JSON list of C-alpha atoms in Angstrom, two decimals:
[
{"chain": "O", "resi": 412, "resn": "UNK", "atom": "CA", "xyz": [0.00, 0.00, 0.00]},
{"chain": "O", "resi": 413, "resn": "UNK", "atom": "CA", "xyz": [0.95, 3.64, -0.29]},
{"chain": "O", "resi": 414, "resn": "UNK", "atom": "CA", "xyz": [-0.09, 6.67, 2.09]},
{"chain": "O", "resi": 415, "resn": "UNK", "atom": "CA", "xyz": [-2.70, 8.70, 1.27]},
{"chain": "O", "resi": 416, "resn": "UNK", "atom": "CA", "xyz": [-2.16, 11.96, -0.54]},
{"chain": "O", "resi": 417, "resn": "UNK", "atom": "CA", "xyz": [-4.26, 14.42, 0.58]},
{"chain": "O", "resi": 418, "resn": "UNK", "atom": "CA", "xyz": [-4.45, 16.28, -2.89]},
{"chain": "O", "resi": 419, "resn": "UNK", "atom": "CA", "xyz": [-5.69, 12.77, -4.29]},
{"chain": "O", "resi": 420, "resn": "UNK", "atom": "CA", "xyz": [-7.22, 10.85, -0.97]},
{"chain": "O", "resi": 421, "resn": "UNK", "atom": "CA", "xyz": [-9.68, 12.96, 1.15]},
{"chain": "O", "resi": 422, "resn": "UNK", "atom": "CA", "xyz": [-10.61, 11.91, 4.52]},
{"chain": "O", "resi": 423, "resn": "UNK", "atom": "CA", "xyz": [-13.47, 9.97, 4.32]},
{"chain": "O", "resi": 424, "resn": "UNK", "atom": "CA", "xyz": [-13.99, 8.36, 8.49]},
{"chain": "O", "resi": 425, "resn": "UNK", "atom": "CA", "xyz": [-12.18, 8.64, 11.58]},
{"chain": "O", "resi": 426, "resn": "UNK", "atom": "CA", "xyz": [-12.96, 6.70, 13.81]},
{"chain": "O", "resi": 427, "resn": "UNK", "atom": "CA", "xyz": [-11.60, 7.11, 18.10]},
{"chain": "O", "resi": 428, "resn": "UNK", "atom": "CA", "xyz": [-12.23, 4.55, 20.87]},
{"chain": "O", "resi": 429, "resn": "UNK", "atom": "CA", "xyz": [-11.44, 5.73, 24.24]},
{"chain": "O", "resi": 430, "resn": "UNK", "atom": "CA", "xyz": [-10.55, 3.48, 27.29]},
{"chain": "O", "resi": 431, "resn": "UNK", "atom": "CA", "xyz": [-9.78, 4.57, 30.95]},
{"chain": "O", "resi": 432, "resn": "UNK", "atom": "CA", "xyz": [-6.66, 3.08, 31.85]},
{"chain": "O", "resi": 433, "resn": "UNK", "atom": "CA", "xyz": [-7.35, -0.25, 33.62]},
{"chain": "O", "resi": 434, "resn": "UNK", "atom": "CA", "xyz": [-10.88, -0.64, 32.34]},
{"chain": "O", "resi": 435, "resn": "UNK", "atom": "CA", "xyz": [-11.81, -3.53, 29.97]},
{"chain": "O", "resi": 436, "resn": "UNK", "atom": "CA", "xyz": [-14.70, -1.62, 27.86]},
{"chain": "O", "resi": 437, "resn": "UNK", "atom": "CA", "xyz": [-14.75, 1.81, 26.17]},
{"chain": "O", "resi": 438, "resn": "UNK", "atom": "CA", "xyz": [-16.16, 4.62, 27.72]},
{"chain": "O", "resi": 439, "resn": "UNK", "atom": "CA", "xyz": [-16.47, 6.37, 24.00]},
{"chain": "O", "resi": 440, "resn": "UNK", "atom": "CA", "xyz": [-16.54, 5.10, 20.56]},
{"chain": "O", "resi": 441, "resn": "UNK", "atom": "CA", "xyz": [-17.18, 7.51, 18.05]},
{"chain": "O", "resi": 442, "resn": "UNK", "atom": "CA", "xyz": [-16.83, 7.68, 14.36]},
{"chain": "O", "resi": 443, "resn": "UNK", "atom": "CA", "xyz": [-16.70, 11.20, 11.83]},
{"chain": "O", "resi": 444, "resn": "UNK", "atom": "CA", "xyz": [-17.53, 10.70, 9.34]},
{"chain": "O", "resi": 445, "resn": "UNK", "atom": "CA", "xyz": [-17.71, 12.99, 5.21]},
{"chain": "O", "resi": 446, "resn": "UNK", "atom": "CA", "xyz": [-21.21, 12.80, 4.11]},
{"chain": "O", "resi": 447, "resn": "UNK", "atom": "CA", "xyz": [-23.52, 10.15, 5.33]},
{"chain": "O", "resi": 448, "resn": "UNK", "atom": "CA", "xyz": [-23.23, 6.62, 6.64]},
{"chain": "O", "resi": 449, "resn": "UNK", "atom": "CA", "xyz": [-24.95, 3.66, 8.27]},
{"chain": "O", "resi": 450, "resn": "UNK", "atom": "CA", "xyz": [-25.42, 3.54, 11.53]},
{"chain": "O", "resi": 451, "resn": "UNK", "atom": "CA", "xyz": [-22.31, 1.76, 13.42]},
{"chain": "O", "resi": 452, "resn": "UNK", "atom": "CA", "xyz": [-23.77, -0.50, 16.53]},
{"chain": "O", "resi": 453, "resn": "UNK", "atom": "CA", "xyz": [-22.00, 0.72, 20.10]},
{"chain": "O", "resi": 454, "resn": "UNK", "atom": "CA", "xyz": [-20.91, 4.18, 18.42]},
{"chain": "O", "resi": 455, "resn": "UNK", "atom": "CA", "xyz": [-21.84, 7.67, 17.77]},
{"chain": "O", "resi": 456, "resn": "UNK", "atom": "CA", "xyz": [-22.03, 8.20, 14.73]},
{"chain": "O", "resi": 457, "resn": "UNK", "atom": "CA", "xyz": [-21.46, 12.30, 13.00]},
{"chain": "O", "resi": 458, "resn": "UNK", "atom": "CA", "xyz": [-21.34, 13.04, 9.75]},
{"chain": "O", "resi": 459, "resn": "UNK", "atom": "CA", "xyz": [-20.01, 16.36, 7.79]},
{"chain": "O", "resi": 460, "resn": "UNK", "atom": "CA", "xyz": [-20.59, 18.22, 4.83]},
{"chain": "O", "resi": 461, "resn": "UNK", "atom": "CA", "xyz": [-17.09, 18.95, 3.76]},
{"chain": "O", "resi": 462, "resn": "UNK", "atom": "CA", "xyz": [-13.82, 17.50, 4.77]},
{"chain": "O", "resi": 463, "resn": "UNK", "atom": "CA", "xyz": [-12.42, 20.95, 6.35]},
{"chain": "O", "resi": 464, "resn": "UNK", "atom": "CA", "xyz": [-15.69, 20.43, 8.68]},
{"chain": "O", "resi": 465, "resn": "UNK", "atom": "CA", "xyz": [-14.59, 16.65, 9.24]},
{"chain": "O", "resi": 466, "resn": "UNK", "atom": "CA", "xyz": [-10.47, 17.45, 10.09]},
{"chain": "O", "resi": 467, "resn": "UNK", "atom": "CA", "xyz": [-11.66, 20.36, 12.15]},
{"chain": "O", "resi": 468, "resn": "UNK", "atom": "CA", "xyz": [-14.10, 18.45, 14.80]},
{"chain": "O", "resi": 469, "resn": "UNK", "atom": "CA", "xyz": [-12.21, 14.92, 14.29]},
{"chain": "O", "resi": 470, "resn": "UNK", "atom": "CA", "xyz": [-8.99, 16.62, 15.48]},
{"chain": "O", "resi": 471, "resn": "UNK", "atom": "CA", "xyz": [-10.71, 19.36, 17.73]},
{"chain": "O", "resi": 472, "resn": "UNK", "atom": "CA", "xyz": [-9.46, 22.44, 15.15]},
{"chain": "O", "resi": 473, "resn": "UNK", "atom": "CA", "xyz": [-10.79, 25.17, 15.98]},
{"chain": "O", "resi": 474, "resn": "UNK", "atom": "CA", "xyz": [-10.33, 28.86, 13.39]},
{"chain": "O", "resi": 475, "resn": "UNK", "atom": "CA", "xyz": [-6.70, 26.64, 12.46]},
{"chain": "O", "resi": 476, "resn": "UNK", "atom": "CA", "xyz": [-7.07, 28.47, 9.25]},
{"chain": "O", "resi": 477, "resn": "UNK", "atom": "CA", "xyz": [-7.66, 25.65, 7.37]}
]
């Protein structure tokens, strides 16, 4: 495989699980993702309009200038 270029690849999903050190289940599981998707059972689920919108929550950006 080859890394993504972003001039070529956007950024479709990201998806974040989130575990409290020394508990066995996740206290979050989320997943971002551009335009619309199925529901994904155990997680929240958001969905953007553009992938600025998508880098800027996934990666908590806020006026980065992007």
């Amino acid at each position: 495989g080859v890394f993504p270029e972003p001039q070529q690849d956007p950024v479709i999903a990201i998806a974040a699980v989130a575990l409290r050190q020394g508990a066995r289940e996740p206290f979050l599981r989320a997943v971002f993702t551009l335009l619309s998707c199925a529901p994904v059972r155990g997680a929240s689920v958001r969905s953007f309009g553009s992938e600025r919108e998508l880098l800027q929550v996934g990666f908590g950006v806020k006026n980065a200038g992007l």
